[in-house]
């Protein structure tokens, strides 16, 4: 049996990766410091003897006894509003955390995949974004703590590959959604769905002309799994190339949820990318991967998940103040 360590295991993507690797017959060690992760995402594994949870902050030295064959580094705050709240931890987990894990990968002779992001492209000047594009990032803007940590993470990962011969893989993840997203993480899908469920107006930031492309979590996990077992070392975009403006997306959510509330407009956050859409030619060619779940189906499953949350969870106040990083 092969052993895999997944960091950020109690988070949205991490917990789905844990499930995938258990289904595929791995012995899984899930690590998380629970800053933004939630053990509820793993509670269905309580009786699973192939899963071990380790409460640890990967920005500190990692002591791991025994063999490790694979490491997936998915620990990081991942929503713009989280970076603002915990900017130093965001920088540390992408930099120090990655360094510690690469050291562990080297010591254990394990293959390591890091979760990079479309944010390395910043507010992109080319469209759609190919892996060759170097990006347009403001290092001192509110998103800089995440974007630059992830850019550093890629550089550190390539250096360990080049200089130490560690086997590495880099996935650049574009907006991904599905069950287990945090209702109040501030991102647009949980935000709109939560607002619909609470009977609040839907908050579109800016004029809503900015675009995003949303990838369903099962597709994302399938792409990551294929990348890990490919022999391709350079970064690969994994995301859904079907693009939609946020204003049109709000209309879709109104239709899906049946809410009678209206759309209200709020200031656009600083450095909010105006257009984002992955070029997935590499993933198609190299991995034979492309998304299978369309937005209608994925959003329906996701809305069913948010509907299943308790009233207490639905009305819990967290991260409701986005003003801190908007222009006025
Ligand atoms: N957004 C919005 N209303 C919200 C939350 C987000 O209009 O209540 C917008 C946000 O300004 C951005 C897009 O939706 O243009 C996606 O934001 P998200 O935080 O989900 O992730 P990002 O892609 O910006 O990292």
Short mmCIF file of C-alpha atoms and ligand atoms in Angstrom, two decimals:
data_model
loop_
_atom_site.label_atom_id
_atom_site.label_comp_id
_atom_site.label_asym_id
_atom_site.label_seq_id
_atom_site.Cartn_x
_atom_site.Cartn_y
_atom_site.Cartn_z
CA UNK A 1 0.00 0.00 0.00
CA UNK A 2 1.37 3.45 -0.95
CA UNK A 3 1.33 6.29 1.57
CA UNK A 4 0.22 9.80 0.67
CA UNK A 5 0.37 12.95 2.79
CA UNK A 6 -2.24 15.59 1.93
CA UNK A 7 -1.89 19.00 3.55
CA UNK A 8 -4.98 21.16 3.90
CA UNK A 9 -6.86 17.88 4.30
CA UNK A 10 -9.74 19.42 6.26
CA UNK A 11 -10.34 22.06 3.60
CA UNK A 12 -12.57 21.99 0.57
CA UNK A 13 -10.19 20.62 -2.07
CA UNK A 14 -8.01 18.74 0.44
CA UNK A 15 -10.90 16.72 1.81
CA UNK A 16 -12.08 15.73 -1.67
CA UNK A 17 -8.52 14.64 -2.49
CA UNK A 18 -8.44 12.56 0.70
CA UNK A 19 -11.61 10.79 -0.47
CA UNK A 20 -10.17 10.21 -3.94
CA UNK A 21 -6.92 8.69 -2.68
CA UNK A 22 -8.75 6.46 -0.20
CA UNK A 23 -11.03 5.25 -3.01
CA UNK A 24 -7.95 4.51 -5.10
CA UNK A 25 -6.52 2.29 -2.33
CA UNK A 26 -3.92 4.58 -0.72
CA UNK A 27 -3.06 4.94 2.95
CA UNK A 28 -3.81 8.63 3.53
CA UNK A 29 -2.34 11.00 6.12
CA UNK A 30 -4.26 14.26 6.24
CA UNK A 31 -2.57 17.29 7.80
CA UNK A 32 -4.27 20.56 8.70
CA UNK A 33 -3.99 23.27 11.35
CA UNK A 34 -7.72 24.01 11.05
CA UNK A 35 -7.33 27.77 10.53
CA UNK A 36 -9.69 27.67 7.57
CA UNK A 37 -10.26 23.90 7.40
CA UNK A 38 -13.08 22.13 9.22
CA UNK A 39 -13.03 18.61 10.66
CA UNK A 40 -16.67 18.19 9.59
CA UNK A 41 -15.25 17.70 6.08
CA UNK A 42 -13.54 14.52 7.31
CA UNK A 43 -16.03 13.19 9.83
CA UNK A 44 -17.30 10.52 7.40
CA UNK A 45 -13.80 8.97 7.68
CA UNK A 46 -13.80 8.52 11.46
CA UNK A 47 -13.98 4.74 11.17
CA UNK A 48 -11.65 4.45 8.18
CA UNK A 49 -8.44 2.73 9.31
CA UNK A 50 -6.62 3.84 6.16
CA UNK A 51 -6.94 7.50 7.16
CA UNK A 52 -5.01 9.36 9.85
CA UNK A 53 -5.54 13.02 10.72
CA UNK A 54 -2.56 15.04 11.92
CA UNK A 55 -3.22 18.47 13.43
CA UNK A 56 -0.12 20.42 12.45
CA UNK A 57 0.85 23.73 10.88
CA UNK A 58 3.12 22.88 7.93
CA UNK A 59 4.86 26.25 8.27
CA UNK A 60 6.64 24.62 11.23
CA UNK A 61 9.08 21.71 10.95
CA UNK A 62 7.31 18.48 10.00
CA UNK A 63 8.26 15.28 11.72
CA UNK A 64 6.90 12.25 9.87
CA UNK A 65 7.77 8.68 10.85
CA UNK A 66 7.71 5.94 8.22
CA UNK A 67 7.51 5.82 4.45
CA UNK A 68 5.91 8.44 2.24
CA UNK A 69 5.43 7.98 -1.48
CA UNK A 70 3.44 11.07 -2.40
CA UNK A 71 2.85 14.52 -0.93
CA UNK A 72 0.11 16.90 -2.05
CA UNK A 73 0.45 20.41 -0.64
CA UNK A 74 -3.02 21.95 -0.48
CA UNK A 75 -2.76 23.84 2.81
CA UNK A 76 -3.44 27.56 2.35
CA UNK A 77 -6.13 30.12 2.91
CA UNK A 78 -7.72 30.34 -0.52
CA UNK A 79 -10.26 33.14 -0.57
CA UNK A 80 -9.38 36.82 -1.02
CA UNK A 81 -11.11 37.70 2.21
CA UNK A 82 -9.09 35.09 4.13
CA UNK A 83 -5.79 36.48 2.84
CA UNK A 84 -6.73 39.84 4.33
CA UNK A 85 -7.60 38.36 7.67
CA UNK A 86 -4.52 36.13 7.92
CA UNK A 87 -1.95 37.57 5.50
CA UNK A 88 1.18 36.42 7.32
CA UNK A 89 -0.04 32.82 7.66
CA UNK A 90 -0.92 32.90 3.96
CA UNK A 91 2.62 33.96 3.07
CA UNK A 92 4.15 31.43 5.46
CA UNK A 93 2.22 28.37 4.33
CA UNK A 94 3.09 29.01 0.68
CA UNK A 95 6.75 29.69 1.38
CA UNK A 96 7.96 28.09 4.64
CA UNK A 97 5.33 25.35 4.44
CA UNK A 98 6.35 24.47 0.90
CA UNK A 99 10.02 24.48 1.90
CA UNK A 100 9.36 22.11 4.81
CA UNK A 101 7.34 19.76 2.61
CA UNK A 102 9.91 19.76 -0.18
CA UNK A 103 12.51 18.88 2.43
CA UNK A 104 10.28 16.05 3.60
CA UNK A 105 9.75 14.89 -0.01
CA UNK A 106 13.52 14.86 -0.52
CA UNK A 107 14.15 12.95 2.69
CA UNK A 108 11.46 10.36 1.90
CA UNK A 109 12.15 10.20 -1.83
CA UNK A 110 8.47 11.07 -2.35
CA UNK A 111 6.85 12.74 -5.35
CA UNK A 112 5.32 16.09 -4.46
CA UNK A 113 2.49 17.98 -6.13
CA UNK A 114 1.82 21.57 -5.16
CA UNK A 115 -1.45 23.45 -5.47
CA UNK A 116 -0.67 26.60 -7.38
CA UNK A 117 -3.30 28.92 -8.73
CA UNK A 118 -4.62 31.07 -11.54
CA UNK A 119 -3.69 33.95 -9.20
CA UNK A 120 -0.09 33.58 -10.39
CA UNK A 121 -1.40 35.30 -13.55
CA UNK A 122 -2.72 38.21 -11.44
CA UNK A 123 -5.04 40.53 -13.38
CA UNK A 124 -4.09 38.93 -16.69
CA UNK A 125 -3.23 40.87 -19.83
CA UNK A 126 -3.67 37.86 -22.10
CA UNK A 127 -6.81 35.84 -22.48
CA UNK A 128 -7.38 32.94 -22.00
CA UNK A 129 -4.38 32.31 -19.76
CA UNK A 130 -1.79 29.83 -21.00
CA UNK A 131 0.90 28.35 -18.77
CA UNK A 132 3.54 30.35 -20.66
CA UNK A 133 2.10 33.69 -19.49
CA UNK A 134 4.20 35.22 -16.69
CA UNK A 135 1.35 37.16 -15.12
CA UNK A 136 0.47 40.66 -13.98
CA UNK A 137 0.61 40.64 -10.19
CA UNK A 138 0.71 43.57 -7.78
CA UNK A 139 3.08 42.28 -5.07
CA UNK A 140 1.92 44.80 -2.45
CA UNK A 141 -1.81 44.65 -3.20
CA UNK A 142 -4.27 42.79 -0.95
CA UNK A 143 -3.93 39.64 -3.03
CA UNK A 144 -0.12 39.91 -3.14
CA UNK A 145 0.27 37.80 0.00
CA UNK A 146 -1.36 34.85 -1.75
CA UNK A 147 -0.18 35.46 -5.30
CA UNK A 148 3.45 35.99 -4.38
CA UNK A 149 3.48 33.08 -1.92
CA UNK A 150 2.20 30.85 -4.70
CA UNK A 151 4.72 32.24 -7.19
CA UNK A 152 7.51 31.66 -4.65
CA UNK A 153 6.10 28.17 -4.08
CA UNK A 154 6.42 27.38 -7.78
CA UNK A 155 9.98 28.74 -7.86
CA UNK A 156 10.99 26.74 -4.78
CA UNK A 157 9.39 23.60 -6.18
CA UNK A 158 11.23 23.91 -9.49
CA UNK A 159 14.49 24.57 -7.62
CA UNK A 160 14.08 21.36 -5.58
CA UNK A 161 13.34 19.54 -8.80
CA UNK A 162 16.33 20.98 -10.64
CA UNK A 163 18.92 20.98 -7.87
CA UNK A 164 17.84 18.05 -5.71
CA UNK A 165 16.11 15.89 -8.30
CA UNK A 166 12.87 15.79 -6.29
CA UNK A 167 9.98 14.61 -8.44
CA UNK A 168 7.54 17.50 -8.52
CA UNK A 169 4.26 18.46 -10.18
CA UNK A 170 2.57 21.88 -10.27
CA UNK A 171 -1.17 22.36 -10.81
CA UNK A 172 -2.51 25.86 -11.43
CA UNK A 173 -6.05 25.68 -10.12
CA UNK A 174 -8.75 27.97 -11.51
CA UNK A 175 -11.94 28.79 -9.57
CA UNK A 176 -13.28 25.47 -8.30
CA UNK A 177 -16.54 24.85 -6.47
CA UNK A 178 -18.69 22.15 -4.94
CA UNK A 179 -19.88 20.69 -1.66
CA UNK A 180 -17.75 21.50 1.44
CA UNK A 181 -16.89 25.02 0.36
CA UNK A 182 -17.12 27.26 3.39
CA UNK A 183 -20.42 29.10 3.29
CA UNK A 184 -18.86 32.32 4.55
CA UNK A 185 -15.47 32.23 2.88
CA UNK A 186 -16.48 35.30 0.88
CA UNK A 187 -16.18 33.70 -2.53
CA UNK A 188 -18.85 34.31 -5.05
CA UNK A 189 -20.57 30.91 -5.20
CA UNK A 190 -21.07 30.38 -1.45
CA UNK A 191 -21.78 34.11 -1.11
CA UNK A 192 -24.63 34.10 -3.65
CA UNK A 193 -26.05 30.76 -2.52
CA UNK A 194 -25.90 31.78 1.15
CA UNK A 195 -27.60 35.08 0.35
CA UNK A 196 -30.36 33.28 -1.56
CA UNK A 197 -30.91 30.88 1.34
CA UNK A 198 -30.99 33.67 3.95
CA UNK A 199 -33.35 35.81 1.87
CA UNK A 200 -30.76 38.55 1.32
CA UNK A 201 -29.99 40.49 -1.84
CA UNK A 202 -27.17 39.16 -4.01
CA UNK A 203 -24.05 41.33 -3.83
CA UNK A 204 -22.37 41.83 -7.20
CA UNK A 205 -19.02 43.59 -6.87
CA UNK A 206 -18.30 46.27 -9.45
CA UNK A 207 -20.60 46.33 -12.48
CA UNK A 208 -20.43 42.54 -12.72
CA UNK A 209 -18.67 42.57 -16.10
CA UNK A 210 -15.64 40.75 -14.67
CA UNK A 211 -15.55 37.11 -15.70
CA UNK A 212 -14.73 33.80 -14.07
CA UNK A 213 -14.79 30.17 -15.21
CA UNK A 214 -16.03 27.68 -12.63
CA UNK A 215 -14.76 24.09 -12.39
CA UNK A 216 -16.69 21.42 -10.51
CA UNK A 217 -14.65 19.80 -7.74
CA UNK A 218 -14.84 16.22 -9.09
CA UNK A 219 -13.36 17.43 -12.38
CA UNK A 220 -10.62 19.33 -10.55
CA UNK A 221 -9.71 16.28 -8.44
CA UNK A 222 -9.63 14.03 -11.53
CA UNK A 223 -7.25 16.46 -13.25
CA UNK A 224 -4.95 16.69 -10.22
CA UNK A 225 -4.86 12.90 -9.90
CA UNK A 226 -3.89 12.51 -13.56
CA UNK A 227 -1.22 15.17 -13.27
CA UNK A 228 0.37 13.52 -10.22
CA UNK A 229 0.78 10.26 -12.14
CA UNK A 230 1.94 11.89 -15.37
CA UNK A 231 5.60 12.60 -16.00
CA UNK A 232 5.07 16.30 -16.76
CA UNK A 233 7.03 18.68 -14.53
CA UNK A 234 6.01 22.16 -15.72
CA UNK A 235 2.81 23.82 -14.45
CA UNK A 236 -0.54 22.68 -15.85
CA UNK A 237 -3.76 24.71 -15.74
CA UNK A 238 -6.74 22.75 -14.42
CA UNK A 239 -10.05 24.55 -14.67
CA UNK A 240 -13.21 24.83 -16.70
CA UNK A 241 -12.86 27.07 -19.75
CA UNK A 242 -16.54 28.04 -19.91
CA UNK A 243 -16.49 31.71 -18.95
CA UNK A 244 -19.31 33.82 -17.52
CA UNK A 245 -19.60 37.38 -16.24
CA UNK A 246 -20.44 37.75 -12.56
CA UNK A 247 -23.60 39.73 -13.47
CA UNK A 248 -24.84 36.85 -15.65
CA UNK A 249 -23.83 34.38 -12.98
CA UNK A 250 -25.99 36.23 -10.44
CA UNK A 251 -28.96 35.79 -12.81
CA UNK A 252 -28.24 32.07 -13.06
CA UNK A 253 -28.17 31.77 -9.28
CA UNK A 254 -31.48 33.64 -8.97
CA UNK A 255 -33.02 31.16 -11.39
CA UNK A 256 -31.47 28.12 -9.73
CA UNK A 257 -32.39 29.08 -6.17
CA UNK A 258 -35.78 30.62 -6.95
CA UNK A 259 -34.94 33.56 -4.68
CA UNK A 260 -37.15 36.64 -4.98
CA UNK A 261 -34.34 38.90 -3.82
CA UNK A 262 -32.63 41.35 -6.16
CA UNK A 263 -29.05 42.06 -7.17
CA UNK A 264 -27.30 44.94 -5.42
CA UNK A 265 -23.98 46.42 -6.49
CA UNK A 266 -20.97 46.91 -4.18
CA UNK A 267 -17.54 48.38 -4.90
CA UNK A 268 -15.14 46.17 -6.81
CA UNK A 269 -12.34 44.93 -4.52
CA UNK A 270 -8.84 46.23 -5.26
CA UNK A 271 -6.93 44.18 -7.89
CA UNK A 272 -9.96 41.98 -8.59
CA UNK A 273 -9.01 40.32 -11.92
CA UNK A 274 -11.30 41.53 -14.72
CA UNK A 275 -11.10 38.38 -16.81
CA UNK A 276 -10.14 34.87 -15.93
CA UNK A 277 -10.35 31.78 -18.09
CA UNK A 278 -7.92 28.88 -18.39
CA UNK A 279 -6.40 27.67 -21.61
CA UNK A 280 -6.53 23.92 -20.95
CA UNK A 281 -4.80 22.72 -24.13
CA UNK A 282 -1.91 21.28 -22.10
CA UNK A 283 -4.19 19.33 -19.75
CA UNK A 284 -6.05 17.95 -22.76
CA UNK A 285 -2.90 16.95 -24.64
CA UNK A 286 -0.72 15.74 -21.79
CA UNK A 287 -3.27 14.32 -19.38
CA UNK A 288 -6.17 13.55 -21.70
CA UNK A 289 -8.27 15.54 -19.25
CA UNK A 290 -11.16 17.93 -19.68
CA UNK A 291 -14.12 18.84 -17.48
CA UNK A 292 -17.15 16.53 -17.57
CA UNK A 293 -19.61 18.34 -15.29
CA UNK A 294 -21.42 21.36 -16.72
CA UNK A 295 -22.22 24.41 -14.64
CA UNK A 296 -25.94 23.70 -14.37
CA UNK A 297 -25.38 20.24 -12.90
CA UNK A 298 -22.48 21.29 -10.67
CA UNK A 299 -24.34 24.29 -9.27
CA UNK A 300 -27.40 22.17 -8.53
CA UNK A 301 -25.32 19.67 -6.52
CA UNK A 302 -23.58 22.54 -4.72
CA UNK A 303 -26.83 24.30 -3.88
CA UNK A 304 -28.23 21.02 -2.50
CA UNK A 305 -25.20 20.89 -0.22
CA UNK A 306 -25.70 24.44 1.08
CA UNK A 307 -29.40 23.73 1.55
CA UNK A 308 -28.49 20.78 3.78
CA UNK A 309 -26.60 22.99 6.26
CA UNK A 310 -28.24 23.82 9.58
CA UNK A 311 -29.91 27.18 10.21
CA UNK A 312 -27.21 27.91 12.78
CA UNK A 313 -24.49 27.37 10.17
CA UNK A 314 -26.42 29.40 7.62
CA UNK A 315 -26.69 32.46 9.84
CA UNK A 316 -23.23 32.24 11.43
CA UNK A 317 -21.49 35.61 11.08
CA UNK A 318 -18.04 35.39 9.56
CA UNK A 319 -16.19 37.45 7.00
CA UNK A 320 -19.20 39.57 6.22
CA UNK A 321 -17.15 42.75 6.08
CA UNK A 322 -15.57 42.90 2.66
CA UNK A 323 -15.15 46.68 2.86
CA UNK A 324 -11.64 46.34 4.22
CA UNK A 325 -10.30 45.48 0.82
CA UNK A 326 -12.64 47.36 -1.46
CA UNK A 327 -11.88 50.78 -2.83
CA UNK A 328 -14.39 52.70 -0.68
N1 LIG B 1 -17.89 38.60 -6.15
C1 LIG B 1 -19.12 39.26 -6.18
N2 LIG B 1 -19.93 39.18 -5.08
C2 LIG B 1 -19.60 38.48 -3.97
C3 LIG B 1 -18.36 37.79 -3.95
C4 LIG B 1 -17.54 37.88 -5.05
O1 LIG B 1 -19.47 39.92 -7.17
O2 LIG B 1 -20.41 38.46 -3.01
C5 LIG B 1 -17.04 38.68 -7.33
C6 LIG B 1 -15.58 39.09 -7.04
O3 LIG B 1 -15.42 40.49 -7.01
C7 LIG B 1 -14.85 38.44 -8.21
C8 LIG B 1 -15.70 37.20 -8.52
O4 LIG B 1 -16.96 37.41 -7.91
O5 LIG B 1 -14.87 39.29 -9.33
C9 LIG B 1 -15.08 35.91 -7.97
O6 LIG B 1 -14.72 36.17 -6.66
P1 LIG B 1 -14.20 35.04 -5.68
O7 LIG B 1 -13.97 35.69 -4.36
O8 LIG B 1 -15.12 33.89 -5.74
O9 LIG B 1 -12.80 34.52 -6.25
P2 LIG B 1 -11.62 35.16 -7.14
O10 LIG B 1 -11.84 34.55 -8.46
O11 LIG B 1 -11.76 36.66 -7.19
O12 LIG B 1 -10.39 34.71 -6.46
#
